[in-house]
Each structure stands twice: as structure tokens, then as C-alpha cells.
Amino acid sequence: MSKTHIKGKVWKFGDDINTDIIIWGKYKYSILDLKELSKHAMEAISPGFAEKISSGDIIVAGKNFGCGSSREHAPLVLKYAGVGAVVAKFFARIFYRNAFAVGLPVIECPELFDKSKEGDEFEIDLEKGVILNLNNNESFKIKPMPSFLLDILKEGSLVEHFKKHGGF
Amino acid sequence: MGLTISEKIFRDHSNEKVVAGDFTVADIDIAMAHDGTAPLAIDNFEDMGGKKVWDPSKIVLILDHLSPSPHTSASIVHKQMREFARKYKIQNFFDIGSGVCHQILPEKGFINTGNLVVGADSHTCTHGALGAFSTGIGSTDMAAVFYSGKLWFRVPETFRIEVSGKLHPFVLAKDLILHIIGQIRADGATYKAVEFCGETVKGFDIASRMTLCNMAVEMGAKTGLVSPDKKTLDYLENRVPSSGKVVENDPDAEFEETFNFEVDDLSPQIAYPPFVDNVRPIEEYEGTDVDQIFLGSCTNGRLEDLQIAAKILDGKKIHEDVRMIVMPASRDIYLRTIKDGLAEIFLNAGCCINNPGCGPCVGGHAGILAPGEVCLSTTNRNFEGRMGEKGQIYLGSPATAAATALKGVIADPRELEA
Ligand code: SF4
């Protein structure tokens, strides 16, 4: 499975999931190791989240996911916790940018929230721009991403992308 | 189909015929980072294998968030930034006491009409007030800009905010933008470029336009914008090295939405804690006890803001139950505050004047609240804990700040005899 082809179970969250819910600010300074820090991902509303999920699982959320501070720790801990992608109605702007910078696939798909249940199996193909609900075969179109963004995700982060290509 | 200002600026900087919704990689004119965000950008730049920065003359580094440094960890950051600037020959390095990043950039001529500007700070949207496209980015994105001078963008759709009517002399741009945010809500303009227009905005000076654009991010916007006019060009004259490209909307440009605001009877506005879109007219909060008043920041630390507050405080004393901190947004403004006699008014009134920088706005130092204390602040965010753990922040205008300082409780500046 490549990083642009994601398969996993759905974990549902509501609207306005802010960066403090994703990772409590109090941990930011006390835990420096990202693997350690990622154990606390989503802890504020879903204790034990990082332990419950399997690698590749998908967060499906409502509107304005990632609002709050511009800290890059928020997308990083989700990535380190094993989240394969976040699909939301829409994202807070800086979270969206930071997600690409750290290599966490984020997808806007407003309909998905109402048409998915926690535990549904999903498959996402970012190159084709399709999300498929494996439980009922319902598919959703998303705007295919430009190739440079796909490359950043495939290579793991913007830093890796620049290391390899020396630019976009 | 016609194009918006944003679409045109992205076309100019990417050589692609992009329209709203398209992704593109664009050339950056100016990139700014400060002591809160530069360290991670520097680390990532070096991690990327950066040997030299793309153009040292286009990078601006500013020490403003913790300035002068209040503790060792900030001092280490400052040292790292000074060394980075020296190593990569970045001349545009502003050390402590220079001022707040979003004042320095326009004041020192780094922003021009038609520019594409990025800053590793969410209020970088301020510079749209001069007809540039200017937006906040993260530290890793900034590392990519240091390295290559380029960044990817999604070209935003535009919301137009058309304002008509004449404000009361003590009702300011700050009250207007708080009112707008209260209506559009904190996520109501997510991703959008928000263009402020209409007769009221045309009548505003550049400082007031900056206050509007500064807070565009508080409704989720990617940038605020004001179409450049004679006032813009007058402001830029003698600041920028050469004239920029004046970019305007085509007559048939497509806007995603237009909102109309009529402001003849607008009251001073208050954003009560802990969200910026908790906005109510001052009548509902008059009489609220406060402990501290803060006049300053990239929202309201400009000369015009200090002038209106000084006018209200002239010859008077602030209430004995409160303290007031005044922080000019830049060294130049500080100098004018002294030369024009404003400093004397503030000091005689019993205020404390801090050196230019962010100070209590971000809760780093220089005016932190005790738990349970209340501040009436001219800044842009009233989130829980921002000015000190369990401190409460009410946002208001410089006129409301001064009136509140005199009364010792939240007070309506219109009720002071002129
Ligand atoms: S004054 Fe406040 S809002 Fe402005 S840049 Fe400084 S910390 Fe940020």
C-alpha cells in the first residue's frame, strides 16, 4: 500500500476538532519524542485512541478540522499514531498546509461525514481521486491532487521532498 | 470571465493561468519569520540540506515575540537567529526593540502592491491592506521558502465585504472588524481571500485598513485585502524601493459571496472570552470589572491607535483599580510617541510604556495576568490562557481601552465628553 493508496477503518469525530484536542498543549513542551507524544493523540476526546487504531485507519470529521494553533505537532502526532488520512468537510487552513508539510494525507469531502459510520472500511486512492466505502461499495469523488502534492505525500514530507529534488 | 486581485497575483507569480480553486507553485517576494517560528524553519532548512538561502534580501527575520528575552530558552532562540542571519547574509534582521513583525514589514518598505508575501505567523494577512497577497504559513513551509523562494498554494475564492456609512469618531476599524467577525463567525471565511471595500473602507487610513486585514484570519481567511488606491500609493511612496504593480479586480470578477454592512449606528464592539467571534455591542459589557488594559500589538499598536487613546487620556489619570500597558508597535512609532508628546500623556496618566514588541499579546512576558484577572486588550485573540493561565481577555478598540482605563470598568468611549 503506497501513501497515496490508503485502506483502513473509519474513526468519526465532529466539527471544530482543534489542535488542543488533537494534542494537548501541555504535552508539547513536556514530551519531545514524537513517537511518545503520538500516544496522546486525540486523548482529550478519545482516550486511548492511539492504541485502538490500526495503521492506515482513517479519521472522518466534520467542519474546520485542525483549527486553533498553527503548531505542526498536530498533524505530526496523527501521522505517527498511524492515521492513514483525515477526511473532513473542510480543514482549518494552516493545519491543511502543515499536514502536507509533514506528509499526512488530508482530504476534503463534505458528503462523507453523513455517509459513513464508525468502523466502516474505506479505501482511498488519491491519484484517482476516489474514496470507496468497502462496506456498501458506495464511492465518492474527490478533486485529484496535483502531482507535486502527491509526491510530497509519497516521499513522506516536504523536508524529504526537498532533500530528494532540491525544490518542488 | 474576469479575475479577482488574488487570482491575478497568483497568475503573476506562477506563470500559470490559475483561477480560484487551482493549486499552483508560486514565487515569493518576501518571507518573514520571527522568534516564535524561525527556529523550526531553520532546523528544517538545514535538514533539507540547505546550503544557501534563495535570496537573502527577500528574507526578513524579526525578534518580537519575546523581546528582550525574558528567559534562557528565548535567549537561545535569539542567538540561533542572529547566527543564522549572519551565516546566510540576511541583512534584514531586526533585533529586539525594533517592533512587531507586522508593523516592521510595511513600515520599512518590504510590502508593495501586487506582491506575494508569506510569513510564519498567522496574522501575516495584515499586509493585504496595501494590495499585496499576504498569508501565514507553517515553519516547514517556511524552510521550503528559505531554500527555494517558492511555495505551493491553492488559489482562494474571494468574499467581498462591502461597508457603507460613517462611524462615530470613537468607533474605530477595530469595532468594525469585530462586528464583522461576530457575524461571519470564526470559521465563516475559511480559505477565502476577504476583500474589504465600500465607501467606509475607502475613507479609512492605512492603519485602519491594516487593523481590518490583520483580523481576517480570525474568521479563517487566508488573507485580507483592500484594493490599492491613492492612499496606498501615498503610504508606499518613500518606503518601497520602486513602485509595485497595482492589481485590481476586473469589473466582471467572480466573488463567492458578498456581505453588506451598514455602520452609521455601530456601537463600539467587545469580543468576550474565550473566542474572537463572541462579539456584542459594548452596551452589554459596560461596567465589567477589569484589572489590566493593554494598548498595542500588530492589530492596534500603530501611531493612530496611540493618538486616539492619548486624546482620551490627555490631562487625566487612569483609575486607581487598574493598570494600563502601552506598547508602540515599532521603534519609529515609539519615537513619534515621544516627539509628539503622547508618551508624556500616557506617563502622566499613570500608564506603563513597554518597548516595542508583542509583549502580553501572546502571554510571553511584559504584562501577564494572574489567574482570574481580566484584561481589556486591543489585540486580536482572547483565547483561554493566552495572556496568562486562567486570565480573561476582552477585545476592544484603542478608544474603548482608554475609556476603560479612566473608568476602571469596561466603558463606552462615546460617553466621554470630547
Ligand atoms: S502582536 Fe500578538 S498577534 Fe501580533 S504578531 Fe505579536 S503575538 Fe502575534
XYZ file of C-alpha atoms and ligand atoms in Angstrom:
594
model
C 0.000 0.000 0.000
C 1.511 3.298 -1.007
C 0.968 6.513 0.854
C -1.469 7.677 -1.773
C -3.465 4.476 -1.521
C -4.956 4.161 1.938
C -7.117 1.453 3.447
C -8.493 1.326 6.947
C -11.317 1.645 9.409
C -13.222 4.860 9.992
C -12.995 6.767 13.280
C -15.537 9.551 13.444
C -15.187 12.938 15.098
C -17.395 16.017 14.959
C -16.904 19.675 13.999
C -14.145 22.051 15.086
C -11.658 19.457 16.303
C -8.934 21.867 17.367
C -5.204 21.382 17.721
C -5.552 21.132 21.501
C -7.898 18.173 21.096
C -5.519 16.576 18.624
C -2.614 17.041 21.011
C -2.877 18.790 24.348
C -0.692 21.886 24.522
C 0.590 20.767 27.902
C 2.396 17.835 26.292
C 4.067 19.945 23.664
C 6.856 21.046 25.975
C 6.970 18.063 28.295
C 7.307 15.290 25.701
C 9.792 15.890 22.937
C 9.851 12.453 21.331
C 7.179 12.306 18.624
C 6.517 8.594 19.000
C 5.871 9.169 22.704
C 3.835 12.273 22.017
C 1.697 10.469 19.457
C 0.434 8.114 22.181
C -1.618 11.078 23.374
C -3.190 11.851 20.004
C -6.884 12.748 20.330
C -6.678 11.873 24.009
C -8.891 14.799 25.034
C -11.977 13.258 23.412
C -10.960 9.689 22.713
C -8.699 8.314 25.448
C -6.523 5.501 24.180
C -7.143 6.450 20.531
C -3.552 5.793 19.513
C -3.735 2.292 20.924
C -7.113 1.458 19.469
C -6.355 2.290 15.873
C -4.515 0.209 13.319
C -2.047 1.664 10.894
C -3.876 3.173 7.921
C -7.114 3.908 9.742
C -8.999 6.977 8.652
C -10.365 9.872 10.648
C -13.635 11.220 9.296
C -14.617 14.570 10.755
C -16.974 17.482 10.328
C -16.070 21.045 9.523
C -12.976 23.064 10.431
C -10.726 20.166 11.455
C -7.425 21.366 12.910
C -8.490 24.840 13.970
C -6.586 26.599 16.738
C -2.847 26.948 16.889
C -0.554 26.615 13.917
C 1.692 24.058 15.600
C 2.940 21.324 13.320
C 2.774 18.831 16.149
C -0.926 18.319 15.455
C -0.660 16.640 12.042
C 2.620 15.012 13.112
C 1.131 13.110 16.046
C -1.708 11.818 13.879
C 0.801 10.595 11.335
C 2.991 8.985 13.991
C -0.035 7.388 15.635
C -0.673 5.612 12.331
C -3.584 7.598 10.937
C -3.653 6.946 7.184
C -5.671 10.001 6.241
C -8.079 12.567 7.589
C -11.238 13.244 5.615
C -13.216 16.288 6.729
C -15.897 18.627 5.467
C -13.142 21.221 5.430
C -9.915 21.944 7.281
C -8.553 24.945 9.078
C -6.138 26.465 6.612
C -2.810 26.261 8.419
C -3.488 22.707 9.623
C -4.146 21.757 5.997
C -0.825 23.233 4.880
C 1.072 21.706 7.792
C -0.446 18.289 7.068
C 1.155 18.262 3.627
C 4.379 19.639 5.055
C 4.642 16.659 7.420
C 3.157 14.132 4.984
C -0.277 13.401 6.431
C -2.915 12.967 3.691
C -5.849 15.307 4.249
C -8.902 15.202 2.035
C -11.898 17.446 1.762
C -15.084 15.563 1.082
C -18.160 17.247 2.552
C -20.570 14.348 1.894
C -18.555 11.641 3.531
C -19.402 12.627 7.073
C -23.095 11.865 6.727
C -22.484 8.779 4.622
C -20.088 6.922 6.856
C -20.262 5.128 10.174
C -17.574 4.494 12.710
C -15.938 1.178 11.876
C -16.731 1.246 8.130
C -13.860 0.000 5.969
C -12.687 2.558 3.432
C -10.237 2.619 0.606
C -8.833 5.898 -0.674
C -6.986 6.336 -3.938
C -5.533 9.825 -4.014
C -4.141 9.527 -7.535
C -7.518 8.630 -8.976
C -9.385 10.915 -6.615
C -11.769 8.260 -5.292
C -12.924 7.185 -1.843
C -14.654 3.825 -1.657
C -16.761 2.542 1.228
C -15.923 -1.168 1.206
C -18.959 -1.997 3.318
C -21.500 -0.947 0.705
C -19.370 -0.103 -2.337
C -20.512 3.485 -2.351
C -17.872 5.689 -3.925
C -17.097 9.373 -3.535
C -15.204 11.572 -5.924
C -12.591 13.970 -4.654
C -10.661 16.509 -6.676
C -7.448 14.690 -7.723
C -4.380 16.295 -6.181
C -1.701 17.971 -8.231
C 1.320 15.752 -8.766
C 3.698 17.760 -6.570
C 1.421 17.302 -3.574
C 1.134 13.583 -4.250
C 4.919 13.421 -4.463
C 5.296 15.142 -1.099
C 2.948 12.579 0.460
C 4.713 9.658 -1.235
C 8.113 10.843 -0.116
C 6.893 11.316 3.412
C 7.214 15.068 3.992
C 8.214 18.367 2.474
C 11.663 18.027 4.022
C 12.164 14.627 2.331
C 10.831 16.025 -0.924
C 13.333 18.871 -0.851
C 16.157 16.547 0.122
C 15.437 14.493 -2.943
C 14.593 17.166 -5.511
C 16.048 20.373 -4.117
C 12.734 22.114 -4.733
C 9.104 21.485 -5.603
C -14.726 35.794 -17.046
C -12.926 38.446 -15.048
C -10.336 37.834 -12.365
C -10.033 38.826 -8.735
C -6.990 40.516 -7.192
C -5.889 37.178 -5.721
C -6.216 35.300 -8.990
C -4.167 37.959 -10.758
C -1.419 37.987 -8.143
C -1.121 34.194 -8.330
C -1.005 34.318 -12.131
C 1.755 36.903 -11.957
C 3.763 34.786 -9.553
C 3.283 31.351 -11.084
C 3.053 31.946 -14.827
C 0.038 29.695 -14.911
C -3.487 30.664 -15.867
C -4.831 29.708 -12.484
C -8.267 30.567 -11.137
C -9.774 30.130 -7.698
C -9.605 26.500 -6.575
C -6.471 25.649 -8.578
C -3.236 24.525 -6.973
C -0.005 26.148 -8.073
C 3.608 26.706 -7.102
C 4.361 30.416 -6.915
C 7.380 32.694 -6.483
C 7.570 34.543 -3.196
C 8.525 38.217 -2.974
C 9.072 38.486 0.767
C 9.287 35.836 3.509
C 9.202 36.710 7.199
C 9.806 34.627 10.296
C 10.053 35.667 13.937
C 11.445 34.253 17.151
C 8.348 32.094 17.650
C 8.592 30.327 14.305
C 12.051 30.803 12.797
C 13.841 28.152 14.910
C 11.887 25.199 13.463
C 12.143 26.724 9.980
C 15.927 26.987 10.379
C 16.182 23.380 11.615
C 14.104 22.109 8.713
C 16.032 24.229 6.222
C 19.249 22.639 7.394
C 17.625 19.217 7.439
C 16.641 19.721 3.804
C 20.310 20.155 3.034
C 20.057 23.921 2.509
C 23.497 25.387 1.843
C 22.383 28.896 0.990
C 19.090 30.730 1.169
C 17.323 31.560 -2.055
C 17.703 35.323 -1.743
C 18.993 36.891 1.467
C 17.494 40.253 0.526
C 13.980 38.810 0.497
C 14.049 37.166 3.899
C 13.155 39.219 6.949
C 13.879 37.920 10.448
C 12.442 39.671 13.470
C 12.808 39.248 17.217
C 9.471 40.429 18.539
C 7.622 37.701 20.417
C 9.916 37.602 23.439
C 11.859 40.781 23.162
C 14.048 41.456 25.066
C 14.420 37.839 26.049
C 12.821 37.057 29.412
C 14.481 33.664 29.890
C 17.282 31.420 28.745
C 15.302 29.398 26.220
C 14.254 32.569 24.391
C 17.839 33.805 24.529
C 18.999 30.591 22.868
C 16.442 31.076 20.091
C 17.523 34.679 19.599
C 21.142 33.622 19.412
C 20.297 30.939 16.849
C 18.503 33.508 14.706
C 21.311 36.064 14.912
C 23.791 33.390 13.868
C 21.567 32.194 11.038
C 21.207 35.760 9.741
C 24.973 36.272 9.863
C 25.790 32.936 8.262
C 23.402 33.395 5.346
C 23.984 37.150 4.980
C 20.416 38.106 5.777
C 20.644 41.861 6.215
C 17.003 42.342 7.070
C 17.408 41.180 10.601
C 15.528 43.160 13.224
C 16.823 42.710 16.712
C 14.955 43.331 19.975
C 13.122 46.615 20.298
C 12.581 47.050 16.548
C 8.904 46.234 16.833
C 6.195 43.773 15.884
C 6.774 41.928 12.623
C 3.524 43.080 11.006
C 4.381 46.691 11.636
C 8.005 46.449 10.549
C 7.250 44.832 7.188
C 5.066 47.649 5.830
C 6.796 50.464 7.678
C 10.239 49.556 6.355
C 9.031 49.155 2.787
C 9.078 45.358 2.471
C 5.489 45.222 1.242
C 4.416 46.532 -2.126
C 1.213 46.375 -4.140
C 0.853 43.184 -6.131
C 3.419 41.305 -4.021
C 3.111 37.725 -2.842
C 4.179 37.671 0.797
C 4.409 34.813 3.283
C 5.124 34.952 6.973
C 5.478 32.214 9.529
C 2.773 33.885 11.565
C -0.983 33.719 11.216
C -1.502 37.498 11.175
C 0.605 37.923 8.047
C -2.738 38.641 6.378
C -2.279 42.228 7.674
C -0.341 43.245 4.570
C -3.263 42.787 2.240
C -4.104 46.293 3.423
C -1.510 47.500 0.896
C -2.878 45.468 -2.002
C -0.448 42.555 -1.616
C -1.435 38.916 -1.238
C -0.004 38.026 2.124
C -0.614 34.925 4.170
C 0.577 32.893 7.147
C 2.366 29.560 6.745
C 3.975 26.942 8.984
C 7.646 26.553 9.809
C 8.332 23.652 7.437
C 6.717 25.589 4.611
C 8.974 28.487 5.562
C 12.010 26.222 5.331
C 10.965 25.395 1.750
C 10.729 29.124 1.004
C 14.150 29.844 2.547
C 15.509 27.114 0.327
C 13.738 27.742 -2.957
C 11.832 31.015 -2.870
C 8.741 29.082 -3.892
C 5.709 27.621 -2.218
C 2.596 25.754 -3.220
C -0.797 27.396 -2.882
C -4.411 26.798 -3.571
C -5.770 29.960 -5.148
C -8.603 31.151 -2.907
C -12.097 32.233 -3.751
C -12.953 35.763 -2.659
C -15.510 37.040 -0.188
C -16.307 40.722 -0.553
C -17.216 42.728 2.471
C -18.814 45.970 1.455
C -19.076 48.578 4.175
C -21.081 51.772 3.957
C -21.898 54.530 6.407
C -19.967 56.836 8.687
C -18.607 55.676 12.007
C -18.823 57.735 15.192
C -15.360 59.301 15.807
C -14.789 56.954 18.760
C -15.975 53.881 16.875
C -12.965 52.527 15.009
C -11.872 49.993 12.411
C -11.367 47.570 15.307
C -15.029 47.789 16.229
C -15.979 47.223 12.618
C -13.828 44.136 12.201
C -15.019 42.671 15.496
C -18.589 43.217 14.342
C -17.864 41.547 11.006
C -16.206 38.549 12.682
C -19.177 38.228 15.026
C -21.448 37.930 12.016
C -19.321 35.770 9.725
C -18.026 33.644 12.642
C -14.604 32.181 13.331
C -14.691 29.647 10.504
C -17.036 31.509 8.146
C -14.331 32.593 5.724
C -12.003 29.570 5.916
C -9.582 29.545 2.928
C -11.110 32.646 1.409
C -9.470 35.887 0.473
C -11.580 38.508 2.192
C -11.660 41.816 0.403
C -12.841 44.852 2.328
C -14.417 47.521 0.156
C -17.074 50.210 0.076
C -17.067 53.892 0.997
C -16.237 53.350 4.677
C -13.122 51.334 3.857
C -12.099 53.822 1.171
C -12.307 56.526 3.815
C -10.046 54.589 6.211
C -6.366 55.436 6.563
C -3.800 52.676 6.045
C -3.543 51.974 9.782
C -7.285 51.249 9.954
C -7.129 49.067 6.858
C -4.316 47.110 8.498
C -6.490 46.568 11.562
C -9.223 45.139 9.310
C -6.909 42.861 7.346
C -4.989 41.818 10.477
C -8.059 40.142 11.895
C -9.237 38.465 8.671
C -7.578 35.292 9.926
C -9.917 35.304 12.926
C -12.701 34.285 10.535
C -10.474 31.645 8.957
C -9.437 33.706 5.942
C -6.233 33.128 4.030
C -5.747 36.841 3.636
C -7.483 40.160 3.997
C -7.264 42.582 1.090
C -8.005 46.173 0.265
C -7.800 47.245 -3.354
C -4.954 49.763 -3.667
C -5.813 53.436 -4.150
C -4.159 56.831 -3.773
C -3.823 56.379 -0.001
C -1.979 53.118 -0.579
C 0.412 54.700 -3.049
C 0.993 57.696 -0.784
C 1.867 55.350 2.069
C 4.272 53.379 -0.120
C 5.983 56.415 -1.594
C 9.367 56.927 0.068
C 9.166 53.457 1.631
C 9.414 50.932 -1.194
C 12.463 50.878 -3.475
C 10.376 51.019 -6.652
C 6.702 51.178 -7.473
C 4.789 47.918 -7.465
C 2.112 46.602 -9.770
C -1.298 47.936 -8.876
C -3.587 44.921 -9.110
C -7.344 45.418 -9.067
C -10.391 43.210 -9.613
C -11.729 43.009 -13.129
C -15.199 44.578 -13.366
C -16.656 41.133 -14.030
C -14.542 39.303 -11.464
C -16.324 36.482 -9.708
C -16.784 36.621 -5.968
C -18.010 33.689 -4.000
C -20.108 35.843 -1.719
C -20.733 39.486 -0.927
C -21.691 40.735 2.520
C -23.028 44.215 3.151
C -22.512 46.118 6.375
C -24.071 49.452 7.219
C -22.225 51.132 10.079
C -23.832 54.520 10.798
C -25.146 53.354 14.151
C -22.448 50.834 15.030
C -21.545 50.815 18.728
C -18.064 50.044 19.987
C -17.788 46.249 19.999
C -16.417 43.811 22.536
C -15.272 40.238 21.916
C -15.757 38.464 25.228
C -13.678 35.456 26.259
C -12.744 32.906 25.111
C -13.499 33.270 21.383
C -12.965 36.128 18.983
C -16.376 35.673 17.395
C -18.151 36.174 20.757
C -18.917 39.752 19.744
C -21.501 42.014 21.371
C -22.074 45.770 21.388
C -20.349 47.483 24.297
C -23.692 48.303 25.944
C -23.881 44.671 27.067
C -20.487 44.692 28.736
C -20.246 48.208 30.128
C -19.346 48.130 33.801
C -17.451 44.821 33.653
C -14.548 44.895 36.115
C -11.078 44.824 34.642
C -7.592 44.649 36.132
C -5.386 45.471 33.181
C -5.665 47.389 29.937
C -3.326 46.607 27.078
C -2.901 49.011 24.175
C -0.614 47.635 21.492
C 0.060 44.680 19.131
C 0.003 44.241 15.382
C -3.710 44.984 15.496
C -3.702 48.282 17.364
C -0.217 49.439 18.276
C 0.118 51.961 15.480
C 0.583 55.700 15.882
C -3.067 56.396 15.009
C -4.180 53.998 17.747
C -1.917 55.626 20.308
C -3.089 59.065 19.213
C -6.752 58.351 19.801
C -6.047 56.807 23.197
C -3.837 59.760 24.159
C -6.569 62.154 23.132
C -8.911 60.457 25.588
C -6.328 60.241 28.370
C -4.927 63.746 27.916
C -4.664 65.520 31.264
C -6.413 62.693 33.123
C -5.390 59.817 35.371
C -6.288 56.195 34.860
C -8.489 54.661 37.551
C -6.669 53.529 40.680
C -8.040 49.989 40.419
C -6.468 49.301 37.028
C -3.094 49.295 35.328
C -2.510 50.154 31.689
C 0.300 48.957 29.447
C 1.070 50.846 26.247
C 3.293 49.222 23.676
C 4.108 51.070 20.454
C 4.254 48.575 17.582
C 7.644 49.770 16.336
C 10.648 51.836 17.239
C 9.592 54.551 14.758
C 6.172 54.744 16.389
C 7.812 54.825 19.794
C 9.941 57.767 18.682
C 6.895 59.626 17.405
C 5.137 58.852 20.672
C 7.938 60.666 22.430
C 8.331 63.520 19.932
C 4.630 64.266 19.677
C 4.103 64.327 23.414
C 1.963 61.197 23.560
C 4.453 59.461 25.824
C 4.099 62.270 28.320
C 0.321 61.976 28.275
C 0.491 58.225 28.892
C 3.079 58.534 31.646
C 1.253 61.375 33.374
C -1.936 59.343 33.208
C -0.167 56.545 35.069
C 0.421 54.119 32.197
C 3.404 51.840 31.808
C 5.100 52.115 28.409
C 6.864 48.955 27.227
C 9.421 48.722 24.459
C 8.074 47.700 21.025
C 7.235 44.024 20.559
C 4.404 41.547 21.087
C 4.547 41.508 24.878
C 1.425 40.374 26.699
C -0.473 39.743 23.439
C 0.963 36.255 23.307
C 1.416 35.836 27.046
C 5.181 35.506 26.895
C 6.118 38.321 29.280
C 5.664 42.016 29.990
C 2.127 42.019 31.322
C 0.898 38.536 32.181
C -2.385 38.210 34.062
C -2.849 36.402 37.349
C -5.421 33.587 37.305
C -8.891 35.098 37.279
C -7.717 38.572 36.280
C -9.368 40.418 33.429
C -7.751 42.436 30.650
C -9.356 44.771 28.145
C -6.970 44.351 25.256
C -6.629 45.896 21.808
C -5.078 42.669 20.496
C -6.676 40.094 18.226
C -7.162 36.920 20.281
C -8.945 36.297 23.559
C -8.396 32.548 23.831
C -8.272 30.911 27.216
C -4.876 31.390 28.785
C -3.366 33.489 26.015
C -2.332 36.329 28.335
C -1.626 34.095 31.321
C -3.211 30.987 32.758
C -6.896 31.470 33.590
C -6.743 35.154 32.664
C -9.769 36.574 30.848
C -9.360 38.760 27.773
C -11.964 41.130 26.356
C -11.038 42.582 22.981
C -11.867 46.158 22.118
C -10.613 49.257 20.326
C -7.930 51.732 21.441
C -10.698 54.241 22.279
C -12.505 51.656 24.411
C -9.181 50.781 26.058
C -8.575 54.398 27.052
C -12.144 54.945 28.265
C -11.929 51.716 30.260
C -8.656 52.818 31.836
C -10.273 56.045 33.030
C -13.380 54.397 34.451
C -11.737 51.236 35.797
C -14.500 49.141 34.211
C -15.364 48.475 30.572
C -16.594 51.834 29.330
C -18.079 53.298 26.166
C -15.746 55.958 24.744
C -18.709 57.778 23.192
C -19.859 58.747 26.645
C -16.730 60.741 27.445
C -17.084 64.408 26.758
C -14.626 65.227 23.995
S 1.355 41.271 18.388
Fe 0.289 39.413 19.010
S -0.873 38.744 17.243
Fe 0.627 40.250 16.552
S 2.377 39.061 15.864
Fe 2.741 39.584 18.002
S 1.904 37.868 19.180
Fe 1.084 37.712 17.114
